[in-house]
CSV table of C-alpha atoms in Angstrom, one decimal:
chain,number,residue,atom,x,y,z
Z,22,UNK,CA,-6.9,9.8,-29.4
Z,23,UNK,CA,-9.3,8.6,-26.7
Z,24,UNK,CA,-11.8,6.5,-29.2
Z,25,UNK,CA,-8.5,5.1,-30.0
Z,26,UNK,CA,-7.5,4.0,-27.2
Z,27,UNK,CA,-10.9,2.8,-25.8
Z,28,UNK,CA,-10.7,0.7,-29.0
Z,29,UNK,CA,-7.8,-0.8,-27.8
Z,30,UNK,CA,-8.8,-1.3,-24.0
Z,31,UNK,CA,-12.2,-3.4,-25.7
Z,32,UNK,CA,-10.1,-5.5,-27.9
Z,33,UNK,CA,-6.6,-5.4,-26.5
Z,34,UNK,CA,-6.0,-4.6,-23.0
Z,35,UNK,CA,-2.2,-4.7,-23.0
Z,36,UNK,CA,-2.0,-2.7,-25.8
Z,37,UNK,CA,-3.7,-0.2,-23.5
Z,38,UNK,CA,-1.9,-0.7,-21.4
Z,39,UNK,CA,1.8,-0.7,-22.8
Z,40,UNK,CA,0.7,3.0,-23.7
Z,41,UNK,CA,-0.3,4.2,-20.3
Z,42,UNK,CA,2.8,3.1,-18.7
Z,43,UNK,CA,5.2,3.8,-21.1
Z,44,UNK,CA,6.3,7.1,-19.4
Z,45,UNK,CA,5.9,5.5,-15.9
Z,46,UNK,CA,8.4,2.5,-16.8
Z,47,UNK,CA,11.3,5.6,-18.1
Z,48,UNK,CA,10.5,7.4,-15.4
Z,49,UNK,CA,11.2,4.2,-12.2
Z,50,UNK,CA,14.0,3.4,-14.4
Z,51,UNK,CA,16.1,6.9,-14.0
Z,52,UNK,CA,14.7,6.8,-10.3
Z,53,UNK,CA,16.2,3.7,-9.8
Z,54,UNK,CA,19.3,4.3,-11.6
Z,55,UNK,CA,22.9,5.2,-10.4
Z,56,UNK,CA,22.5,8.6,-7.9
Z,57,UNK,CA,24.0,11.6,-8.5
Z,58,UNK,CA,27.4,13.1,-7.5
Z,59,UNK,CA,25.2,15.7,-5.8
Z,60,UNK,CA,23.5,13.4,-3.1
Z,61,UNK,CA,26.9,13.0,-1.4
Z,62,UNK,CA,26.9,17.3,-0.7
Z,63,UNK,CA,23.4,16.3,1.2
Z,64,UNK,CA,21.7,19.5,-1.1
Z,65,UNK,CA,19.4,17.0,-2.7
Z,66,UNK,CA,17.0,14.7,-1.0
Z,67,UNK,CA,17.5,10.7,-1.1
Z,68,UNK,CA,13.7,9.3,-0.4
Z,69,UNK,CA,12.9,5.5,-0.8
Z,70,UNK,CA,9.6,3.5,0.0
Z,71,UNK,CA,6.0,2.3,-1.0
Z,72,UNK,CA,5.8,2.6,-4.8
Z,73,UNK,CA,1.8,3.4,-3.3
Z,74,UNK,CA,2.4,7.0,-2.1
Z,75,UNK,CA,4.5,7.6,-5.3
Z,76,UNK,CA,2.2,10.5,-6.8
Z,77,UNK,CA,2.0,12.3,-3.4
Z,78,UNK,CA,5.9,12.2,-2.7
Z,79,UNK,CA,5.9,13.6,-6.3
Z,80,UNK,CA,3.4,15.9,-6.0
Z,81,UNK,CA,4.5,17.4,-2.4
Z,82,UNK,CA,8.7,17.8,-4.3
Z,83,UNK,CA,7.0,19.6,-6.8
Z,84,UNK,CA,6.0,22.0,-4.4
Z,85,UNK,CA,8.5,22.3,-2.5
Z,86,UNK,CA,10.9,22.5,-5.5
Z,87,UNK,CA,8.5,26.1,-6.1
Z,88,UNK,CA,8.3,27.0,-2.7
Z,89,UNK,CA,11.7,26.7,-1.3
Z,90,UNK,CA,14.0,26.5,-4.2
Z,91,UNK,CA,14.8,22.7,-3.3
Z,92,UNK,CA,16.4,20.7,-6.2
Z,93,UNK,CA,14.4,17.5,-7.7
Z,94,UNK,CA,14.5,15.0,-5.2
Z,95,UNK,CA,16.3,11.4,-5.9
Z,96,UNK,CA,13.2,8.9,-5.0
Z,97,UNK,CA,12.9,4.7,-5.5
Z,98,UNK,CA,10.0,3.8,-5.6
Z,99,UNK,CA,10.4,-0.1,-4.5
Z,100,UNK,CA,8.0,-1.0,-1.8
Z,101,UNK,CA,7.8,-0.6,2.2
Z,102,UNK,CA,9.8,-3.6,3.5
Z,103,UNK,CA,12.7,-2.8,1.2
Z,104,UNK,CA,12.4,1.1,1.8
Z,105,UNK,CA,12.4,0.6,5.5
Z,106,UNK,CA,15.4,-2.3,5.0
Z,107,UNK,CA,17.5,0.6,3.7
Z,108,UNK,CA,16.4,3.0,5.3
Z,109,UNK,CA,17.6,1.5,8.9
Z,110,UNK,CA,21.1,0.8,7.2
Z,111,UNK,CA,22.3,3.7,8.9
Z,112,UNK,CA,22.9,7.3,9.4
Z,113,UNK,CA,25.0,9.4,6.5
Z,114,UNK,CA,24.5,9.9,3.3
Z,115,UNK,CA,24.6,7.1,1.4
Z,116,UNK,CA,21.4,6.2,2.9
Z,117,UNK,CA,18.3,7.2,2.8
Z,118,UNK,CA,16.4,10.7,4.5
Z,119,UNK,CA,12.9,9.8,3.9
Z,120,UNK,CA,11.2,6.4,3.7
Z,121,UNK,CA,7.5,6.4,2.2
Z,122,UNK,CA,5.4,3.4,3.6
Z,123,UNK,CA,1.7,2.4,3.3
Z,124,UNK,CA,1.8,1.0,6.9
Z,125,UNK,CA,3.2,1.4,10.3
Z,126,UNK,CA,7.5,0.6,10.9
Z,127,UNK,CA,7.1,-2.6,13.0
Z,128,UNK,CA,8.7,-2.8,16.5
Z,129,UNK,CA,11.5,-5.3,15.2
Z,130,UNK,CA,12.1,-2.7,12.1
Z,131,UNK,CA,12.6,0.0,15.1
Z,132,UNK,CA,15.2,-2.4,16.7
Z,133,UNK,CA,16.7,-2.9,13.3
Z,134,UNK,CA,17.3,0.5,12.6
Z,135,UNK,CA,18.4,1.2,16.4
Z,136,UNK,CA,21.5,-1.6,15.7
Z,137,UNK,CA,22.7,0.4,12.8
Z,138,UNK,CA,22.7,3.8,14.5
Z,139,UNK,CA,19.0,4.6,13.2
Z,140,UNK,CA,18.0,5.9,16.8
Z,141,UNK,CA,15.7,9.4,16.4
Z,142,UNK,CA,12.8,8.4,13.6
Z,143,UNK,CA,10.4,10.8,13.2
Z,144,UNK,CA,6.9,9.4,11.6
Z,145,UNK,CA,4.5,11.4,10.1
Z,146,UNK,CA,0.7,10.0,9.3
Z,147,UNK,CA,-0.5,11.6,6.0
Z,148,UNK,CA,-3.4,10.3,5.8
Z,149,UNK,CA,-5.6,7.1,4.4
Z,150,UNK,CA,-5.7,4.4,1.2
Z,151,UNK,CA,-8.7,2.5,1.0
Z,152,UNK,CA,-7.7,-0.9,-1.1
Z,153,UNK,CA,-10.7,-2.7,-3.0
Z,154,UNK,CA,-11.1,-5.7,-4.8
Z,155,UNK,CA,-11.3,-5.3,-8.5
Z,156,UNK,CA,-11.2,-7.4,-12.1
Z,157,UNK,CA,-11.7,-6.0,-15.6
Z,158,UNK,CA,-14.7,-3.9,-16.3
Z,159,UNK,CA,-16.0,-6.7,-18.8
Z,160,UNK,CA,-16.2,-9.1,-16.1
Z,161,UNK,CA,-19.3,-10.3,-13.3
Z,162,UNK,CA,-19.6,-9.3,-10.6
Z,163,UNK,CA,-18.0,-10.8,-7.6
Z,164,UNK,CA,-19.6,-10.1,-4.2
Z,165,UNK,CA,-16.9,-11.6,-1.4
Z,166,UNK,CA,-17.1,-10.6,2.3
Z,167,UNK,CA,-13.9,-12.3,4.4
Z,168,UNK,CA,-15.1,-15.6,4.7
Z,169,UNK,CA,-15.6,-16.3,1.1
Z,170,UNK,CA,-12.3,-14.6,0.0
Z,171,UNK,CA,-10.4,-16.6,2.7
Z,172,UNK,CA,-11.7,-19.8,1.5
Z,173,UNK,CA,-10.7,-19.3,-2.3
Z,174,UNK,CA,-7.3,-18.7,-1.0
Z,175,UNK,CA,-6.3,-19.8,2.0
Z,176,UNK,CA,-3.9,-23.3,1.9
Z,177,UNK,CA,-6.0,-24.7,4.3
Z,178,UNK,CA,-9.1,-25.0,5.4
Z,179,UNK,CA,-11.0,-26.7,8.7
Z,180,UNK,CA,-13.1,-29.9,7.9
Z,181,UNK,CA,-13.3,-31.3,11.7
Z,182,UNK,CA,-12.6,-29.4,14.6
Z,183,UNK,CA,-9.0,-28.5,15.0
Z,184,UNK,CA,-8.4,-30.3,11.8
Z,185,UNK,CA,-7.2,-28.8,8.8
Z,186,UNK,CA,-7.0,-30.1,4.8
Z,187,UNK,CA,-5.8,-28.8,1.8
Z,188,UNK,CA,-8.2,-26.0,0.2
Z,189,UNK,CA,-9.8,-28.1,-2.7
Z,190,UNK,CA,-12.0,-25.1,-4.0
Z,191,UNK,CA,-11.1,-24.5,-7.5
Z,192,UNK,CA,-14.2,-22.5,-8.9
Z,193,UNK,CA,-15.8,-19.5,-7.1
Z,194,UNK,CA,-19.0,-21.1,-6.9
Z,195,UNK,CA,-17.4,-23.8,-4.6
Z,196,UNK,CA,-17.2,-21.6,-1.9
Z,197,UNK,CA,-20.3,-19.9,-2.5
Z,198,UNK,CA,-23.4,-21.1,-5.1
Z,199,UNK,CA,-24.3,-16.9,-5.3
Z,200,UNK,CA,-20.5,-16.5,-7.0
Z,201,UNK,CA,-20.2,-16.5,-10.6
Z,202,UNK,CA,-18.9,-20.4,-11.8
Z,203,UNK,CA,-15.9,-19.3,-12.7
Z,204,UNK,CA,-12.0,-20.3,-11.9
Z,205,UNK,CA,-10.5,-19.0,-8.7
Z,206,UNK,CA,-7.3,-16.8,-9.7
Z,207,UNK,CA,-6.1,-13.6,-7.5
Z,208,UNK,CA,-3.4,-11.2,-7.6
Z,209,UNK,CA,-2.0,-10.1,-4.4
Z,210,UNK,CA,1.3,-8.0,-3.8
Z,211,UNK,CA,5.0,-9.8,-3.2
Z,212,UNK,CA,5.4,-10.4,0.6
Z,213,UNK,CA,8.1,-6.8,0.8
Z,214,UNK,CA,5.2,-4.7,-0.2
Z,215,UNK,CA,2.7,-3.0,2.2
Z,216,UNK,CA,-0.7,-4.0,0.0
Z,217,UNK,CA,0.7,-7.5,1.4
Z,218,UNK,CA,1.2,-6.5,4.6
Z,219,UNK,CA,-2.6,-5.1,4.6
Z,220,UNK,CA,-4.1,-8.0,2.9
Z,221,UNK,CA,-2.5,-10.1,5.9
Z,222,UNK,CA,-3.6,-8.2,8.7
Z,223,UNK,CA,-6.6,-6.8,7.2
Z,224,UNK,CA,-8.6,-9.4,5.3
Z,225,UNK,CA,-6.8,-12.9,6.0
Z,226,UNK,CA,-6.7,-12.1,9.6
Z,227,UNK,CA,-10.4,-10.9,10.3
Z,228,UNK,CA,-11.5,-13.2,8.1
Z,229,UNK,CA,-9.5,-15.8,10.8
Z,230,UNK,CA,-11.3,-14.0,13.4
Z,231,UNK,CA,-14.8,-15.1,12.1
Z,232,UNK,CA,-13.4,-19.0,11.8
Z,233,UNK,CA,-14.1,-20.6,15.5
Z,234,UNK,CA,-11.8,-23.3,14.6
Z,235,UNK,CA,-8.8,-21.1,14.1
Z,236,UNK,CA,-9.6,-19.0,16.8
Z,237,UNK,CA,-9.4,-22.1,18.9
Z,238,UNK,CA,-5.9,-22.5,18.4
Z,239,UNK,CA,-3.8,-20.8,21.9
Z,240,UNK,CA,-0.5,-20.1,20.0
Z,241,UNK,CA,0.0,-16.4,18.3
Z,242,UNK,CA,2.2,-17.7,15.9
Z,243,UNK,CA,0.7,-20.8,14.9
Z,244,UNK,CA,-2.9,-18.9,14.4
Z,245,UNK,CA,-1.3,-16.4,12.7
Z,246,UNK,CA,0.8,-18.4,10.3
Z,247,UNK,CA,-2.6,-20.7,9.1
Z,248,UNK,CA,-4.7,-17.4,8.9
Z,249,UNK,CA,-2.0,-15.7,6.2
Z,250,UNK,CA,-0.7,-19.0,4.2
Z,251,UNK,CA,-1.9,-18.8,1.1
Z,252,UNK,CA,-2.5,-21.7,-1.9
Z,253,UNK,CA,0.3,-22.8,-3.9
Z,254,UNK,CA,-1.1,-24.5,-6.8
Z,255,UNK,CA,-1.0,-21.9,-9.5
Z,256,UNK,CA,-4.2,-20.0,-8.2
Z,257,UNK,CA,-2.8,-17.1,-6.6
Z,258,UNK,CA,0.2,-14.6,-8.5
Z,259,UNK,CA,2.4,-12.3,-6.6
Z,260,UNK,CA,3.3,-8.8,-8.2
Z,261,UNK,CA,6.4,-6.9,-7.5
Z,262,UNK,CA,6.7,-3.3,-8.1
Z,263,UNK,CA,5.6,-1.2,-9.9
Z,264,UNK,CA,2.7,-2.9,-8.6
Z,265,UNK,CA,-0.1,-0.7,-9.9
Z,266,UNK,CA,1.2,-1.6,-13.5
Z,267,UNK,CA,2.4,-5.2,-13.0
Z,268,UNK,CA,-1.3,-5.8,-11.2
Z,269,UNK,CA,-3.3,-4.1,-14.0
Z,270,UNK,CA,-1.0,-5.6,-16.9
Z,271,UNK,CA,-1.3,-9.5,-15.1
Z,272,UNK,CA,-5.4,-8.7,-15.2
Z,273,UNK,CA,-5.2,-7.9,-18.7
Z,274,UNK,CA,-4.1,-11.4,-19.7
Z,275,UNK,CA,-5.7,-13.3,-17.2
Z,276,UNK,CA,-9.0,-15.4,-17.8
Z,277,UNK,CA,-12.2,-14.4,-16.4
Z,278,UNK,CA,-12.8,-15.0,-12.9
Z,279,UNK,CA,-9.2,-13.2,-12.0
Z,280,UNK,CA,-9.5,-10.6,-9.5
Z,281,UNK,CA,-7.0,-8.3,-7.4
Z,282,UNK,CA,-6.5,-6.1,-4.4
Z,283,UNK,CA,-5.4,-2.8,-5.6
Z,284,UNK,CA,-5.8,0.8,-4.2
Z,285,UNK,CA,-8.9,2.3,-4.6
Z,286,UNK,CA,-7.2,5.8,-6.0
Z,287,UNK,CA,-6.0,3.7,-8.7
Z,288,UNK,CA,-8.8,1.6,-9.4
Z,289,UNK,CA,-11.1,4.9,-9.5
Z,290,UNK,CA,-8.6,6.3,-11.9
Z,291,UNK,CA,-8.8,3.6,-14.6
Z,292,UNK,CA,-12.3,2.7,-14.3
Z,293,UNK,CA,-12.5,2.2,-18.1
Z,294,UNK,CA,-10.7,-0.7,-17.7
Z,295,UNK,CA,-11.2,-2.1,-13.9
Z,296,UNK,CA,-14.4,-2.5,-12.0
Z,297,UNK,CA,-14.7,-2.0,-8.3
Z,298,UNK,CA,-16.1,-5.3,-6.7
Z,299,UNK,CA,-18.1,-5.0,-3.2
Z,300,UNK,CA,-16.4,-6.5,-0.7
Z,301,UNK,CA,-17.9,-7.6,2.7
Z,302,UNK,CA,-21.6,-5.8,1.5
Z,303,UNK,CA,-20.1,-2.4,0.9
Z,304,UNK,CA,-18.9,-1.1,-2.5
Z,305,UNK,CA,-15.9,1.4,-1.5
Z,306,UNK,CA,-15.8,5.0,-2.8
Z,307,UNK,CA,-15.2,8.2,-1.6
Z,308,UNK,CA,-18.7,8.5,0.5
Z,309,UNK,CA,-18.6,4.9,2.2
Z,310,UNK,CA,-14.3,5.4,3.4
Z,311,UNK,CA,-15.0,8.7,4.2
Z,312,UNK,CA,-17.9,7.6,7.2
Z,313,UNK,CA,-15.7,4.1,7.9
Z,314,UNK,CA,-18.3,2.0,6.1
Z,315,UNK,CA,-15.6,0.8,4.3
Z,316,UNK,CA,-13.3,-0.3,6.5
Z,317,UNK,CA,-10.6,-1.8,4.9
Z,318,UNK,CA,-8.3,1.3,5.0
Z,319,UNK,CA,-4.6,1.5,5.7
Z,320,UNK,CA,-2.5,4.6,7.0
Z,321,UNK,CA,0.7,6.1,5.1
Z,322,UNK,CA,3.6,7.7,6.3
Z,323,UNK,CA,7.2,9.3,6.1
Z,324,UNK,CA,9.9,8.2,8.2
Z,325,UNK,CA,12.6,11.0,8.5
Z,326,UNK,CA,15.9,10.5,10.1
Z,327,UNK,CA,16.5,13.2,12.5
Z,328,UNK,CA,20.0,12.8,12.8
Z,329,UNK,CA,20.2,14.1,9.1
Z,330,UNK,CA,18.1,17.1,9.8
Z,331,UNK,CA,20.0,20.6,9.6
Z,332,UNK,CA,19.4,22.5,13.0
Z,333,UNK,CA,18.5,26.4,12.7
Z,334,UNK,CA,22.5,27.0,12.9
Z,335,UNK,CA,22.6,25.5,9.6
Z,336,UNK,CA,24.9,22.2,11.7
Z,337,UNK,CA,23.8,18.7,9.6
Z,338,UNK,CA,24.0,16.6,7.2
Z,339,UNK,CA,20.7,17.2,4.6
Z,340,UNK,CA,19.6,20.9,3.4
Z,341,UNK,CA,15.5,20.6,3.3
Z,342,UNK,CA,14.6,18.4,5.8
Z,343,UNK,CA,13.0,20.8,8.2
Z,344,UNK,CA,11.4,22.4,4.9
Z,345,UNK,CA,9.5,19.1,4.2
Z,346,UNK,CA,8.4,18.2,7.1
Z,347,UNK,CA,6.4,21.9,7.4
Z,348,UNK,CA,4.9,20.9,3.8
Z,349,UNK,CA,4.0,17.7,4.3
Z,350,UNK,CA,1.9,18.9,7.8
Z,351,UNK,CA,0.4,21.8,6.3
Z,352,UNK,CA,-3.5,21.6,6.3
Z,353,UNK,CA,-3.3,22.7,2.4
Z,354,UNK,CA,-1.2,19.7,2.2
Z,355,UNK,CA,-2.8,16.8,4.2
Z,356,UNK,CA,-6.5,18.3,5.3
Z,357,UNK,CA,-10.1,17.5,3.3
Z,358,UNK,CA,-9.3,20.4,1.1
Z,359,UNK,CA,-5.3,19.8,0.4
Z,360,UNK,CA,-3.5,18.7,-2.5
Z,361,UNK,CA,-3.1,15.1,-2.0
Z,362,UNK,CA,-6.8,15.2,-1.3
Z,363,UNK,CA,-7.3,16.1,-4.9
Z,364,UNK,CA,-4.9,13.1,-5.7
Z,365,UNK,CA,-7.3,10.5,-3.9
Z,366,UNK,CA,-5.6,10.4,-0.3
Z,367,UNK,CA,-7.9,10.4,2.5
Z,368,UNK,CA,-7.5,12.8,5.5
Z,369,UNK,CA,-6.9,11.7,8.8
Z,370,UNK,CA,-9.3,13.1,11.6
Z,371,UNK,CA,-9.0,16.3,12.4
Z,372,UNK,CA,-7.2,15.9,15.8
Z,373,UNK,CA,-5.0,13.1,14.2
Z,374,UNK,CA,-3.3,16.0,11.5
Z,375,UNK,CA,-3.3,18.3,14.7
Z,376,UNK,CA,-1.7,16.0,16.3
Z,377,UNK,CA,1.1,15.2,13.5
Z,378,UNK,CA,1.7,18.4,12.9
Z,379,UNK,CA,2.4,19.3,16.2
Z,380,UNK,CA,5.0,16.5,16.5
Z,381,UNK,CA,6.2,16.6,12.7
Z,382,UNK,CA,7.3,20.9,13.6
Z,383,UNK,CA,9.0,19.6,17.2
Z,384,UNK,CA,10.6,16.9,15.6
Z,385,UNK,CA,9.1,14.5,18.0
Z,386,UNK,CA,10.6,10.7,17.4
Z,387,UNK,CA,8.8,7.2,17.3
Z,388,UNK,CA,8.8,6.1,21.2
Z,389,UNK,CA,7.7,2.4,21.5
């Protein structure tokens, strides 16, 4: 089965790939589907968010569904901006107990959820993604740092001081002779996802940082809004969730010269048919996150609605609340030596899950 299907990853990708996923596509599609009578009893647990953490929210239900007795969770998987959206909709239970994101709830998400009722949110750091730039294994090799990357796909770029023109770079070589002379093509996430999120702030933003004539300009919003507008003539797609297959799947057909941002986990996972670029003079793995070499690195967590949680009197709405939050602190859950470690998350420092967990058990709330 497996000279089989390298066969078909050397000849035809998406055939590949249409057989990976196969079970992944059934499976989003009863997640996402109409929710049980059950959910409105508050004995099974209504989570939402970042489509990234998907295999750890699995992985820690699993154990709790062994540990505790609690039934299979009902989880969507359909990014962090629509997760949190929900998830600030209100208090009861026809919304949802647990958000999963791949980056912090924004102040004006806090003041969203505080109109609706959304007042006590407890967050709960998990630990670390590292997101690399990748293209098919078949491909060159693409060494970008932030300047390079920003100038394939920013909109605009500075010719004179202060002035800015259209970005008329088609081929990588254009904005750097080293770069393989090849057309520019990347896939980023939609704007609701996190990866988006962390591409912005991240990448497009310290490359911004290194550019003296957008650092020149006095208003936050204007610098911010040239730093993270991006092309618009057919050289950059957007992929919606599930993004891990849509991003893999949109690589598959693409020409050479296409590359993506895409976990590392992932990438690492599939390295038969992706290949880990270098970015910014470090190739990431496990060795070069682990030390912060790698820097480009982005923190997931849970949001929990305390309001749903049942007190020790058994008074509240959800049964298992208190139960996952004790899981999903646990050292054999989040520390170098836990189960999602094993899955590819990186643990936080060792005062940051001390730290957590001593918040997560006293059901401390977000305060900013």
């Amino acid at each position: 089965m497996q000279g089989k299907t390298m066969g078909c990853v050397r000849h035809v990708a998406v055939c590949f790939l249409a057989v990976l996923y196969l079970p992944l596509a059934a499976a989003e599609g009863t997640s996402a589907s109409v929710v049980p009578p059950e959910r409105t009893t508050g004995q099974v647990m209504y989570m939402i968010g970042s489509t990234l953490m998907a295999s750890y929210t699995n992985a820690i239900m699993e154990n709790l569904t062994k540990i505790a007795g609690l039934p299979p969770a009902i989880i969507a998987n359909r990014g962090s901006s629509r997760g949190i959206e929900s998830f600030c909709e209100g208090v009861g239970l026809n919304t949802p107990y647990i958000v999963a994101v791949s980056r912090r709830i924004r102040s004006t998400e806090i003041e969203s959820c505080r109109s609706h009722g959304v007042n006590d949110i407890i967050e709960i750091q998990v630990g670390y993604e590292a997101s690399g730039i990748v293209s098919r294994r078949d491909d060159q090799d693409y060494p970008l740092t932030l300047t390079t990357l920003y100038k394939a796909v920013a909109a605009e770029l500075p010719k004179d001081y202060n002035e800015f023109f259209p970005n008329k770079n088609m081929r990588w070589r254009d904005v750097d002779p080293e770069l393989p002379n090849t057309e520019i093509r990347f896939v980023i996430p939609v704007p609701s996802l996190g990866g988006r999120a962390f591409m912005e702030d991240r990448i497009l933003q310290g490359a911004c940082r290194l550019i003296p004539e957008i650092k020149t300009i006095f208003r936050a919003d204007i610098r911010v809004k040239q730093c993270i507008t991006l092309r618009g003539d057919g050289k950059i797609t957007e992929v919606d969730t599930p993004y891990d297959r849509n991003v893999v799947q949109t690589l598959a057909s693409s020409p050479t010269g296409t590359l993506a941002v895409i976990p590392l986990r992932f990438a690492t996972e599939h390295q038969e048919f992706l290949k880990v670029q270098p970015f910014d003079g470090v190739t990431p793995n496990y060795e070069t996150v682990s030390n912060k070499q790698y820097k480009f690195t982005r923190p997931l967590y849970f949001l929990v609605k305390k309001a749903h949680i049942k007190n020790y009197r058994g008074k509240g709405l959800v049964f298992g609340l208190r139960e996952f939050i004790t899981e999903v602190t646990r050292e054999s859950t989040i520390g170098p030596g836990g189960y999602l470690a094993q899955l590819g998350l990186f643990p936080t420092e060792k005062e940051i899950r001390e730290k957590t967990r001593e918040s997560g058990l006293r059901l401390m709330t977000v305060n900013r």
